[in-house]
Short mmCIF file of C-alpha atoms in Angstrom, two decimals:
data_model
loop_
_atom_site.label_atom_id
_atom_site.label_comp_id
_atom_site.label_asym_id
_atom_site.label_seq_id
_atom_site.Cartn_x
_atom_site.Cartn_y
_atom_site.Cartn_z
CA MET A 26 0.48 2.97 -52.58
CA THR A 27 -3.25 3.28 -53.32
CA LYS A 28 -6.09 1.68 -51.37
CA GLY A 29 -6.47 -0.74 -54.26
CA ASP A 30 -2.85 -1.86 -53.76
CA VAL A 31 -3.51 -2.49 -50.07
CA LYS A 32 -6.53 -4.64 -50.96
CA SER A 33 -4.64 -6.67 -53.57
CA ARG A 34 -1.82 -7.21 -51.10
CA ARG A 35 -4.35 -8.39 -48.51
CA ARG A 36 -5.84 -10.87 -51.00
CA LYS A 37 -2.36 -12.15 -51.82
CA ARG A 38 -1.58 -12.67 -48.13
CA GLN A 39 -4.93 -14.33 -47.45
CA ALA A 40 -4.17 -16.75 -50.26
CA SER A 41 -0.92 -17.80 -48.61
CA GLY A 42 -2.98 -18.32 -45.35
CA SER A 43 -1.14 -20.96 -43.31
CA ASP A 44 1.92 -18.85 -42.46
CA GLU A 45 -0.13 -16.03 -40.98
CA ILE A 46 0.74 -15.38 -37.38
CA ILE A 47 -1.23 -12.14 -36.89
CA THR A 48 -4.54 -11.40 -38.57
CA LEU A 49 -6.68 -8.33 -38.03
CA THR A 50 -9.97 -8.37 -39.91
CA ASN A 51 -12.02 -5.18 -40.16
CA VAL A 52 -10.91 -4.13 -36.68
CA SER A 53 -12.30 -0.94 -35.18
CA LYS A 54 -11.69 0.43 -31.73
CA ALA A 55 -13.58 3.39 -30.32
CA TYR A 56 -12.93 4.84 -26.88
CA ALA A 57 -15.69 6.29 -24.75
CA THR A 58 -14.81 9.80 -25.88
CA GLY A 59 -13.42 11.10 -29.13
CA ALA A 60 -12.97 9.73 -32.65
CA PRO A 61 -12.33 6.01 -33.27
CA ALA A 62 -8.70 5.03 -32.64
CA LEU A 63 -8.87 2.30 -35.29
CA ASN A 64 -11.37 2.17 -38.11
CA GLY A 65 -11.87 -1.01 -40.16
CA VAL A 66 -8.22 -2.12 -40.09
CA ASP A 67 -7.14 -5.26 -41.95
CA LEU A 68 -3.63 -6.50 -41.39
CA HIS A 69 -1.96 -9.83 -42.09
CA ILE A 70 1.51 -10.63 -40.84
CA ASN A 71 3.30 -13.85 -41.67
CA LYS A 72 5.56 -15.88 -39.46
CA GLY A 73 9.15 -14.59 -39.52
CA GLU A 74 8.32 -11.15 -40.93
CA PHE A 75 9.91 -7.89 -39.79
CA VAL A 76 7.29 -5.14 -39.92
CA PHE A 77 7.53 -1.44 -39.13
CA ILE A 78 4.29 0.25 -38.07
CA VAL A 79 4.66 3.97 -38.58
CA GLY A 80 2.43 6.99 -38.29
CA ASP A 81 2.04 10.20 -36.38
CA SER A 82 0.66 10.56 -32.87
CA GLY A 83 -3.01 9.61 -32.79
CA SER A 84 -2.72 7.42 -35.87
CA GLY A 85 -3.70 4.29 -33.88
CA LYS A 86 -0.29 2.56 -33.56
CA SER A 87 -0.38 2.26 -29.78
CA THR A 88 -3.99 1.08 -29.84
CA MET A 89 -2.97 -1.65 -32.27
CA ILE A 90 -0.16 -2.82 -29.95
CA LYS A 91 -2.60 -2.87 -27.03
CA LEU A 92 -5.06 -4.90 -29.08
CA LEU A 93 -2.33 -7.37 -30.03
CA LEU A 94 -1.39 -7.72 -26.35
CA ARG A 95 -5.07 -8.21 -25.52
CA GLU A 96 -4.87 -5.27 -23.18
CA LEU A 97 -7.82 -3.87 -25.15
CA VAL A 98 -10.70 -5.58 -26.92
CA PRO A 99 -11.82 -4.22 -30.33
CA THR A 100 -15.21 -2.57 -30.63
CA SER A 101 -15.80 -4.66 -33.77
CA GLY A 102 -13.84 -7.00 -36.03
CA ASP A 103 -11.67 -10.04 -35.37
CA ILE A 104 -8.09 -10.49 -34.20
CA GLN A 105 -6.26 -13.79 -34.47
CA VAL A 106 -2.74 -14.11 -33.07
CA MET A 107 -1.03 -17.49 -33.25
CA GLY A 108 -4.42 -19.16 -33.43
CA TYR A 109 -5.79 -17.33 -30.40
CA ASP A 110 -9.05 -15.49 -31.01
CA LEU A 111 -8.37 -12.32 -29.04
CA VAL A 112 -11.99 -11.19 -29.10
CA ARG A 113 -13.40 -14.33 -27.53
CA ILE A 114 -10.43 -15.52 -25.47
CA ARG A 115 -11.26 -16.30 -21.81
CA HIS A 116 -9.60 -14.13 -19.18
CA ARG A 117 -7.73 -17.05 -17.63
CA LYS A 118 -6.22 -17.98 -21.02
CA ILE A 119 -4.69 -14.53 -21.56
CA PRO A 120 -1.46 -15.23 -19.58
CA LYS A 121 -0.81 -18.35 -21.65
CA PHE A 122 -1.38 -16.37 -24.85
CA ARG A 123 0.95 -13.56 -23.76
CA ARG A 124 3.77 -16.02 -23.17
CA ASN A 125 4.03 -16.20 -26.97
CA LEU A 126 4.84 -12.49 -27.11
CA GLY A 127 7.85 -10.46 -26.09
CA ILE A 128 7.29 -6.77 -25.45
CA VAL A 129 9.79 -3.92 -25.48
CA PHE A 130 8.84 -0.37 -24.48
CA GLN A 131 10.26 3.04 -25.23
CA ASP A 132 10.92 3.68 -21.53
CA PHE A 133 12.48 0.19 -20.98
CA ARG A 134 10.28 -0.52 -17.92
CA LEU A 135 12.97 -2.33 -15.99
CA LEU A 136 12.62 -3.03 -12.28
CA LYS A 137 14.93 -0.40 -10.85
CA ASP A 138 15.58 -2.19 -7.56
CA ARG A 139 16.85 -5.34 -9.27
CA ASN A 140 20.01 -5.97 -11.21
CA VAL A 141 20.30 -7.00 -14.86
CA TYR A 142 20.30 -10.73 -14.10
CA GLU A 143 17.26 -10.46 -11.82
CA ASN A 144 15.35 -8.35 -14.36
CA VAL A 145 15.76 -11.03 -16.99
CA ALA A 146 15.26 -13.95 -14.61
CA PHE A 147 12.05 -12.24 -13.45
CA ALA A 148 10.46 -13.03 -16.86
CA GLN A 149 11.41 -16.68 -16.52
CA ARG A 150 10.10 -16.96 -12.97
CA ILE A 151 6.75 -15.56 -14.09
CA VAL A 152 6.34 -18.46 -16.52
CA GLN A 153 7.53 -20.83 -13.79
CA VAL A 154 10.81 -21.98 -15.31
CA SER A 155 12.95 -24.00 -12.88
CA ASN A 156 15.94 -22.37 -11.15
CA LYS A 157 18.29 -24.71 -12.98
CA GLU A 158 17.00 -23.58 -16.38
CA ILE A 159 17.02 -19.93 -15.34
CA LYS A 160 20.70 -20.22 -14.44
CA ARG A 161 21.37 -21.60 -17.90
CA ASN A 162 19.06 -19.35 -19.97
CA VAL A 163 19.71 -15.91 -18.48
CA PRO A 164 23.51 -15.76 -19.04
CA SER A 165 22.97 -17.11 -22.54
CA ILE A 166 20.43 -14.41 -23.51
CA LEU A 167 22.55 -11.71 -21.85
CA ALA A 168 25.45 -12.82 -24.03
CA THR A 169 23.19 -12.58 -27.10
CA VAL A 170 22.35 -8.93 -26.35
CA GLY A 171 25.98 -8.16 -25.46
CA LEU A 172 25.56 -7.66 -21.72
CA ALA A 173 27.19 -10.79 -20.32
CA GLY A 174 29.65 -8.72 -18.30
CA LYS A 175 27.05 -6.44 -16.74
CA TYR A 176 24.70 -8.92 -15.14
CA LYS A 177 25.24 -7.46 -11.67
CA ALA A 178 24.58 -3.84 -12.65
CA LYS A 179 21.42 -2.02 -11.59
CA PRO A 180 19.47 -0.24 -14.39
CA ARG A 181 20.60 3.20 -13.16
CA GLN A 182 24.23 2.15 -13.76
CA LEU A 183 23.53 1.44 -17.44
CA SER A 184 23.24 3.70 -20.49
CA GLY A 185 19.89 4.00 -22.31
CA GLY A 186 21.06 1.60 -25.00
CA GLU A 187 22.16 -0.96 -22.43
CA GLN A 188 18.87 -0.65 -20.57
CA GLN A 189 17.00 -1.32 -23.80
CA ARG A 190 19.20 -4.38 -24.38
CA VAL A 191 18.19 -5.68 -20.96
CA ALA A 192 14.54 -5.07 -21.87
CA ILE A 193 15.08 -7.01 -25.12
CA ALA A 194 16.78 -9.83 -23.23
CA ARG A 195 13.82 -9.96 -20.85
CA ALA A 196 11.42 -10.03 -23.81
CA LEU A 197 13.36 -12.81 -25.55
CA VAL A 198 14.33 -15.08 -22.68
CA ASN A 199 11.02 -16.95 -22.84
CA ARG A 200 11.59 -17.55 -26.58
CA PRO A 201 8.48 -15.75 -27.86
CA ALA A 202 7.23 -16.26 -31.40
CA ILE A 203 6.47 -12.55 -31.77
CA LEU A 204 8.42 -9.54 -30.50
CA LEU A 205 6.45 -6.30 -30.18
CA ALA A 206 8.63 -3.23 -29.84
CA ASP A 207 6.80 0.02 -29.07
CA GLU A 208 9.12 2.92 -29.99
CA PRO A 209 12.22 0.98 -28.88
CA THR A 210 14.58 3.75 -29.98
CA GLY A 211 12.46 6.66 -28.77
CA ASN A 212 14.75 7.42 -25.83
CA LEU A 213 18.06 6.59 -27.52
CA ASP A 214 20.71 8.53 -29.42
CA PRO A 215 21.29 7.63 -33.12
CA LYS A 216 24.25 5.29 -32.41
CA ASN A 217 22.36 3.30 -29.78
CA SER A 218 19.21 3.37 -31.92
CA TRP A 219 21.08 1.68 -34.75
CA GLU A 220 22.59 -0.92 -32.44
CA ILE A 221 19.15 -1.79 -31.07
CA MET A 222 17.67 -2.05 -34.57
CA LYS A 223 20.53 -4.32 -35.67
CA LEU A 224 19.85 -6.49 -32.64
CA LEU A 225 16.14 -6.68 -33.53
CA GLU A 226 17.07 -7.60 -37.10
CA GLN A 227 19.36 -10.36 -35.82
CA ILE A 228 16.53 -11.65 -33.61
CA ASN A 229 14.24 -11.66 -36.65
CA GLU A 230 16.82 -13.58 -38.68
CA ASN A 231 16.74 -16.25 -35.97
CA GLY A 232 13.03 -16.78 -36.70
CA THR A 233 11.15 -14.42 -34.41
CA THR A 234 8.42 -12.30 -35.99
CA VAL A 235 9.21 -8.68 -35.13
CA LEU A 236 6.78 -5.72 -35.11
CA VAL A 237 8.34 -2.35 -34.48
CA VAL A 238 6.26 0.76 -33.86
CA THR A 239 8.47 3.76 -34.54
CA HIS A 240 8.79 7.40 -35.52
CA ASN A 241 12.40 6.99 -36.61
CA ARG A 242 12.39 8.00 -40.28
CA GLU A 243 16.10 7.30 -40.96
CA ILE A 244 15.96 3.77 -39.61
CA VAL A 245 12.72 2.90 -41.42
CA ASN A 246 14.06 4.24 -44.70
CA ALA A 247 17.45 2.57 -44.33
CA MET A 248 16.34 -0.91 -43.29
CA GLN A 249 14.11 -1.60 -46.28
CA LYS A 250 11.60 -3.77 -44.39
CA ARG A 251 7.85 -4.04 -44.69
CA VAL A 252 6.31 -0.73 -43.61
CA VAL A 253 2.67 -0.34 -42.56
CA THR A 254 1.71 3.34 -42.41
CA MET A 255 -1.25 4.42 -40.32
CA LYS A 256 -3.16 7.68 -40.32
CA LYS A 257 -6.19 8.59 -38.23
CA GLY A 258 -6.95 4.95 -37.37
CA VAL A 259 -6.64 3.44 -40.86
CA ILE A 260 -3.81 1.78 -42.77
CA VAL A 261 -2.96 4.10 -45.64
CA SER A 262 0.01 2.18 -46.97
CA ASP A 263 1.51 -1.31 -46.66
CA GLU A 264 4.72 -1.78 -48.62
CA GLU A 265 7.06 -4.78 -48.78
CA LYS A 266 10.29 -2.76 -48.80
CA GLY A 267 8.81 0.54 -47.85
CA GLY A 268 9.88 3.87 -46.49
CA TYR A 269 8.58 6.47 -44.11
CA ILE A 270 5.73 8.39 -45.75
CA ASP A 271 5.56 12.07 -44.87
CA GLU A 272 2.29 13.48 -43.48
CA ASP A 273 1.91 15.97 -46.27
CA MET B 266 2.63 -24.76 -8.93
CA ARG B 267 6.30 -25.70 -8.94
CA ILE B 268 8.01 -25.96 -5.54
CA SER B 269 10.59 -23.41 -6.71
CA THR B 270 7.75 -21.03 -7.67
CA PHE B 271 6.14 -21.56 -4.26
CA PHE B 272 9.36 -20.65 -2.44
CA TYR B 273 9.99 -17.78 -4.87
CA THR B 274 6.55 -16.35 -4.05
CA ILE B 275 7.17 -16.63 -0.29
CA LYS B 276 10.63 -15.09 -0.72
CA GLN B 277 9.22 -12.22 -2.79
CA GLY B 278 6.57 -11.58 -0.15
CA ILE B 279 9.26 -11.30 2.54
CA ILE B 280 11.57 -9.23 0.33
CA ASN B 281 8.67 -6.88 -0.49
CA ILE B 282 8.27 -6.11 3.22
CA PHE B 283 11.86 -4.82 3.36
CA ARG B 284 11.81 -3.35 -0.14
CA ASN B 285 8.96 -1.03 0.88
CA LYS B 286 9.95 -0.66 4.50
CA TRP B 287 8.12 2.64 5.12
CA PHE B 288 4.93 1.29 3.67
CA SER B 289 5.38 -1.89 5.69
CA LEU B 290 5.98 0.08 8.88
CA ALA B 291 2.90 2.23 8.23
CA SER B 292 0.80 -0.89 7.66
CA ILE B 293 2.17 -2.63 10.75
CA ALA B 294 1.49 0.52 12.80
CA THR B 295 -2.06 0.77 11.47
CA ILE B 296 -2.91 -2.86 12.13
CA GLY B 297 -1.09 -2.66 15.47
CA ALA B 298 -3.06 0.43 16.58
CA CYS B 299 -6.38 -1.11 15.61
CA LEU B 300 -5.63 -4.44 17.25
CA PHE B 301 -4.31 -2.69 20.36
CA LEU B 302 -7.67 -0.94 20.71
CA PHE B 303 -9.42 -4.22 19.94
CA GLY B 304 -7.36 -6.00 22.62
CA LEU B 305 -8.08 -3.21 25.09
CA PHE B 306 -11.83 -3.41 24.54
CA TYR B 307 -11.76 -7.19 24.57
CA ALA B 308 -9.92 -7.18 27.92
CA ILE B 309 -12.37 -4.64 29.36
CA LEU B 310 -15.39 -6.51 28.00
CA THR B 311 -14.35 -9.94 29.21
CA ASN B 312 -13.35 -8.59 32.61
CA PHE B 313 -16.61 -6.71 32.94
CA GLN B 314 -18.56 -9.81 31.97
CA HIS B 315 -16.53 -11.80 34.47
CA ILE B 316 -17.26 -9.26 37.22
CA VAL B 317 -20.97 -9.26 36.36
CA LYS B 318 -20.96 -13.06 36.23
CA THR B 319 -19.31 -13.24 39.63
CA ALA B 320 -21.87 -10.75 40.98
CA GLU B 321 -24.65 -12.79 39.38
CA GLY B 322 -23.33 -15.88 41.12
CA GLY B 323 -23.92 -14.11 44.43
CA VAL B 324 -27.57 -13.44 43.65
CA ALA B 325 -29.59 -16.20 45.21
CA VAL B 326 -33.20 -17.27 45.16
CA THR B 327 -34.26 -18.40 48.64
CA VAL B 328 -36.89 -21.10 49.05
CA PHE B 329 -38.76 -21.59 52.36
CA PHE B 330 -40.68 -24.75 53.11
CA ASP B 331 -44.19 -25.42 54.43
CA GLU B 332 -44.51 -25.77 58.16
CA GLY B 333 -43.91 -29.32 59.34
CA ILE B 334 -42.42 -30.52 56.01
CA SER B 335 -40.58 -33.81 56.22
CA GLN B 336 -36.82 -34.02 55.72
CA GLU B 337 -37.54 -36.51 52.95
CA ARG B 338 -39.61 -33.98 50.98
CA ILE B 339 -36.90 -31.34 51.45
CA GLU B 340 -34.40 -33.74 49.90
CA GLU B 341 -36.81 -34.46 47.02
CA ILE B 342 -37.15 -30.71 46.37
CA GLY B 343 -33.33 -30.48 46.45
CA VAL B 344 -33.07 -33.14 43.73
CA LEU B 345 -35.68 -31.33 41.57
CA ILE B 346 -33.77 -28.05 41.94
CA ASP B 347 -30.49 -29.70 40.96
CA ARG B 348 -32.08 -30.92 37.72
CA ARG B 349 -32.74 -27.35 36.56
CA THR B 350 -30.17 -26.21 33.95
CA GLU B 351 -30.21 -22.57 35.10
CA VAL B 352 -29.09 -23.62 38.61
CA SER B 353 -25.37 -23.54 39.28
CA GLY B 354 -25.59 -24.65 42.91
CA LYS B 355 -27.57 -24.57 46.11
CA THR B 356 -26.97 -24.47 49.83
CA PHE B 357 -29.26 -25.87 52.49
CA ILE B 358 -29.62 -23.61 55.53
CA SER B 359 -31.24 -25.33 58.49
CA ALA B 360 -33.42 -23.39 60.96
CA ASP B 361 -30.61 -23.42 63.54
CA GLU B 362 -28.06 -22.13 61.01
CA ALA B 363 -30.47 -19.38 59.95
CA TRP B 364 -30.92 -18.29 63.59
CA GLU B 365 -27.19 -18.37 64.28
CA SER B 366 -26.51 -16.26 61.22
CA PHE B 367 -29.27 -13.78 62.13
CA LYS B 368 -27.98 -13.50 65.72
CA GLU B 369 -24.48 -12.85 64.56
CA GLU B 370 -25.48 -10.30 61.98
CA TYR B 371 -28.15 -8.30 63.78
CA LEU B 372 -28.58 -9.15 67.49
CA GLY B 373 -25.21 -9.82 69.00
CA GLU B 374 -25.44 -10.06 72.83
CA TYR B 375 -29.20 -9.23 72.79
CA ALA B 376 -29.89 -12.69 71.38
CA ASP B 377 -29.48 -14.21 74.86
CA GLY B 378 -33.09 -13.20 75.65
CA PHE B 379 -34.49 -15.76 73.21
CA LEU B 380 -34.96 -19.19 74.74
CA GLU B 381 -36.33 -20.85 71.59
CA ASN B 382 -35.43 -20.46 67.97
CA PRO B 383 -37.84 -17.84 66.63
CA LEU B 384 -36.86 -18.87 63.11
CA ALA B 385 -37.98 -22.46 63.58
CA ASN B 386 -39.70 -22.43 60.20
CA SER B 387 -36.83 -20.75 58.40
CA ALA B 388 -35.00 -23.73 56.94
CA ASN B 389 -34.34 -22.91 53.30
CA PHE B 390 -32.43 -23.57 50.13
CA GLN B 391 -30.30 -20.76 48.77
CA ILE B 392 -30.15 -21.34 45.03
CA TYR B 393 -27.40 -19.83 42.83
CA MET B 394 -27.87 -19.40 39.13
CA ASN B 395 -25.85 -19.66 35.89
CA ASP B 396 -27.81 -16.86 34.29
CA VAL B 397 -29.76 -14.28 36.26
CA SER B 398 -32.03 -13.57 33.30
CA MET B 399 -33.58 -17.03 33.85
CA GLN B 400 -34.65 -16.12 37.38
CA PRO B 401 -38.38 -15.52 36.61
CA ALA B 402 -38.73 -18.96 35.00
CA LEU B 403 -37.05 -20.65 37.95
CA VAL B 404 -39.20 -18.77 40.47
CA THR B 405 -42.41 -19.77 38.64
CA TYR B 406 -41.25 -23.39 38.69
CA LEU B 407 -40.35 -23.31 42.36
CA GLU B 408 -43.66 -21.69 43.34
CA GLY B 409 -45.48 -24.55 41.69
CA LEU B 410 -43.68 -27.22 43.74
CA GLU B 411 -45.51 -28.91 46.60
CA GLY B 412 -44.06 -28.18 50.03
CA ILE B 413 -42.74 -24.70 49.22
CA ARG B 414 -44.19 -21.86 51.28
CA GLU B 415 -42.42 -18.90 49.86
CA VAL B 416 -39.80 -17.97 47.27
CA TYR B 417 -37.69 -14.88 47.90
CA ARG B 418 -35.91 -13.26 45.02
CA SER B 419 -34.02 -10.09 44.29
CA GLU B 420 -35.78 -8.75 41.21
CA ILE B 421 -33.96 -5.40 41.04
CA THR B 422 -30.44 -6.83 41.32
CA ALA B 423 -31.16 -9.51 38.76
CA SER B 424 -32.66 -7.23 36.15
CA ALA B 425 -29.98 -4.55 36.71
CA LEU B 426 -27.16 -7.06 36.19
CA THR B 427 -28.82 -8.56 33.13
CA GLY B 428 -29.37 -5.10 31.63
CA MET B 429 -25.82 -3.95 32.36
CA ASN B 430 -24.34 -7.12 30.92
CA ALA B 431 -26.30 -6.71 27.70
CA LEU B 432 -25.39 -3.01 27.46
CA VAL B 433 -21.68 -3.69 27.87
CA ALA B 434 -21.84 -6.50 25.31
CA TYR B 435 -23.65 -4.32 22.73
CA VAL B 436 -21.36 -1.33 23.24
CA SER B 437 -18.22 -3.48 23.01
CA VAL B 438 -19.37 -5.38 19.95
CA GLY B 439 -20.28 -2.03 18.33
CA ILE B 440 -16.89 -0.50 19.13
CA ILE B 441 -15.04 -3.62 17.91
CA ALA B 442 -17.08 -3.64 14.67
CA ILE B 443 -16.26 0.06 14.08
CA LEU B 444 -12.56 -0.59 14.79
CA PHE B 445 -12.55 -3.51 12.37
CA ALA B 446 -14.16 -1.41 9.62
CA VAL B 447 -11.75 1.47 10.29
CA SER B 448 -8.75 -0.84 10.19
CA ILE B 449 -9.84 -2.40 6.86
CA PHE B 450 -10.28 1.11 5.43
CA LEU B 451 -6.87 2.28 6.72
CA ILE B 452 -5.12 -0.87 5.52
CA SER B 453 -6.74 -0.61 2.11
CA ASN B 454 -5.49 2.98 1.83
CA THR B 455 -2.00 2.08 2.98
CA VAL B 456 -1.85 -0.90 0.62
CA THR B 457 -3.11 1.31 -2.23
CA ILE B 458 -0.18 3.66 -1.67
CA GLY B 459 2.24 0.72 -1.50
CA ILE B 460 0.83 -0.90 -4.61
CA SER B 461 0.73 2.27 -6.68
CA VAL B 462 4.52 2.33 -6.28
CA ARG B 463 4.59 -1.18 -7.74
CA LYS B 464 1.91 -0.72 -10.39
CA GLU B 465 4.67 -0.77 -12.99
CA GLU B 466 5.92 -4.14 -11.74
CA ILE B 467 2.42 -5.63 -11.85
CA THR B 468 1.88 -4.30 -15.38
CA ILE B 469 5.17 -5.83 -16.59
CA MET B 470 4.30 -9.13 -14.94
CA LYS B 471 0.94 -9.17 -16.70
CA TYR B 472 2.51 -8.33 -20.08
CA ILE B 473 5.01 -11.15 -19.71
CA GLY B 474 2.21 -13.62 -19.05
CA ALA B 475 1.88 -13.88 -15.29
CA THR B 476 -1.36 -15.37 -14.04
CA ASP B 477 -3.46 -13.30 -11.64
CA PHE B 478 -2.62 -15.84 -8.93
CA PHE B 479 1.13 -15.43 -9.49
CA VAL B 480 0.85 -11.62 -9.41
CA ARG B 481 -1.35 -11.61 -6.33
CA SER B 482 0.49 -14.20 -4.23
CA PRO B 483 3.56 -12.18 -3.09
CA PHE B 484 1.32 -9.21 -2.21
CA VAL B 485 -1.05 -11.43 -0.25
CA ILE B 486 1.82 -13.14 1.59
CA GLU B 487 3.29 -9.71 2.32
CA GLY B 488 -0.10 -8.48 3.60
CA MET B 489 -0.58 -11.53 5.80
CA MET B 490 2.93 -11.29 7.26
CA ILE B 491 2.42 -7.60 7.98
CA GLY B 492 -0.84 -8.64 9.64
CA VAL B 493 0.91 -11.19 11.88
CA ILE B 494 3.64 -8.73 12.90
CA GLY B 495 1.06 -5.98 13.35
CA SER B 496 -0.99 -8.20 15.64
CA LEU B 497 1.93 -9.40 17.79
CA PHE B 498 3.14 -5.92 18.79
CA PRO B 499 -0.06 -4.82 20.55
CA MET B 500 -0.38 -8.24 22.19
CA VAL B 501 3.07 -7.87 23.78
CA ILE B 502 2.15 -4.37 25.00
CA ILE B 503 -1.22 -5.49 26.39
CA TYR B 504 0.41 -8.52 28.06
CA VAL B 505 2.95 -6.31 29.82
CA LEU B 506 0.44 -3.60 30.77
CA TYR B 507 -2.43 -5.86 31.86
CA ASN B 508 -1.12 -6.97 35.27
CA GLN B 509 0.26 -3.52 36.03
CA VAL B 510 -3.09 -1.86 35.34
CA ILE B 511 -4.97 -4.39 37.48
CA GLU B 512 -2.49 -3.97 40.30
CA TYR B 513 -2.91 -0.20 40.07
CA ILE B 514 -6.73 -0.42 40.13
CA MET B 515 -6.69 -2.76 43.14
CA GLN B 516 -4.36 -0.44 45.05
CA ARG B 517 -6.13 2.76 44.07
CA PHE B 518 -9.68 1.53 44.67
CA THR B 519 -9.28 -0.76 47.66
CA MET B 520 -12.95 -0.29 48.58
CA LEU B 521 -13.99 -1.99 45.36
CA SER B 522 -11.46 -4.80 45.57
CA SER B 523 -14.06 -7.25 46.92
CA LEU B 524 -16.38 -6.49 44.00
CA LEU B 525 -13.80 -6.47 41.23
CA ALA B 526 -12.88 -9.99 40.20
CA PHE B 527 -10.37 -9.62 37.34
CA LEU B 528 -9.44 -12.46 35.04
CA PRO B 529 -5.81 -13.62 34.97
CA VAL B 530 -3.84 -12.48 31.91
CA GLU B 531 -3.47 -16.08 30.68
CA SER B 532 -7.23 -16.45 30.61
CA ILE B 533 -7.62 -13.30 28.51
CA PHE B 534 -4.80 -14.26 26.14
CA SER B 535 -5.98 -17.81 25.52
CA THR B 536 -8.66 -16.23 23.32
CA LEU B 537 -7.29 -12.76 22.56
CA LEU B 538 -3.96 -13.92 21.09
CA PRO B 539 -5.29 -16.35 18.44
CA VAL B 540 -8.20 -14.01 17.62
CA SER B 541 -5.85 -11.03 17.19
CA ILE B 542 -3.43 -12.98 14.99
CA ALA B 543 -6.35 -14.27 12.92
CA MET B 544 -7.71 -10.71 12.62
CA GLY B 545 -4.28 -9.36 11.67
CA VAL B 546 -3.88 -12.04 9.01
CA GLY B 547 -7.47 -11.46 7.87
CA ILE B 548 -7.04 -7.70 7.61
CA GLY B 549 -3.72 -8.12 5.75
CA PHE B 550 -5.26 -10.71 3.42
CA LEU B 551 -8.42 -8.70 2.67
CA GLY B 552 -6.55 -5.39 2.38
CA SER B 553 -3.98 -6.75 -0.07
CA ILE B 554 -6.23 -9.01 -2.16
CA THR B 555 -8.88 -6.35 -2.76
CA THR B 556 -6.32 -3.69 -3.59
CA VAL B 557 -4.22 -5.86 -5.95
CA ARG B 558 -7.38 -6.90 -7.78
CA LYS B 559 -7.88 -3.33 -9.01
CA HIS B 560 -4.46 -3.43 -10.68
CA LEU B 561 -4.85 -6.81 -12.37
CA LYS B 562 -6.90 -5.49 -15.26
CA VAL B 563 -3.98 -5.20 -17.69
#
């Protein structure tokens, strides 16, 4: 895909406007030292899309996730997520904004001293859901990710795949509109990786917009989803049913 | 805030104490050591001030009257003295009482040679003061009163007591201030270690959408509870030790027992206990809130 194709795709998406859930306009991010992590990035993601963001280390994928979480502020440009202006948002509004997002990490980031149920309930308590609702919601979401029988287990008693399922359950229990998954299969074997990706696809089919940052070539090529390829802080390719583009 | 969230926060604060029991013990020990030293200095300071105050109470200004003064004028002078705020009390010593006291103290059986009272003009008021540092002002006032022949005062004793009292107060306040600063520093370090273990938890909470208040609350409750526990331990130790130490001092230094007027333990603790608990809570609160703040920027 040429740069011209990217531009025409952007125009097409801008025209459809109202369904856009994530909009990055000419976003650049430079750290105090080194080259810019992102350089004039434009990206438009519609409600209900499943998007892979791929690229090598240093391509700017992680910076983009941090910008979308409002962990970082861009050096220039605009970011709109679900109507929130992430450049101008007030600090006290950030928690409310983040409740629209679910986040899954490569290293699961579960609380090791708490069991599966408590790890998931933890997310509900943070957004001040009542105990009664927690008791209803947590078993239901654990059933969705296939861990209903393991609610008492501590993370160390689970396999990598199961731990990632718990992390997904925790990300989903507050019913976010967008699920951000940062290398969700990075620590998993191929079988578990596929199971996790199938679960993410199922979540997407239920209406959640899913963004997956990954290095996993086989999965990206097999799933035939939208693929945004980044290199040295710019988007070099954005294909509707794309594949993993090799560096060379 | 929901009631369930409120109780959840309290519960998490308590659970955190046990979840990080070594960190909690280190914090309790640090606060406890600092407040033990604080309690020790407070007990020494208040007792010293009490001893000085008692000694000050014994320092009297003596007022002698003009020859041939009427009893009525003496009573008027007595009323004027009573009106002075720096005066805590006064005693009237008649000429006969003064002679009797002198005989007893200095003459013994030799006093029989005196047929008349040689101290006929020695009736006086002995005036006791609330604050020895006010003595010069009182003396100036008394010297200006009609009917007063002479005012005797003990300048050296008064200034020495005032100076010593001020010195002890300055030294103690200085030591307590240093202890307070040291304890804040130590607590901040201990909390930093404890929080670095839970940095991951704070980060996850922030990603999920926790408010700063929600993240901070369990840590602050934990810090305050550690502060309360850390303040109670040294108080129990000081309470037990206090009477034993005083008893030991009184037995060991019997010569000084008339000079040393120690306060009862209840009197010390009526102030020390609430102040120590408040300091423990304050240290725990400040230590935890300032340290958590650094980790909220996610």
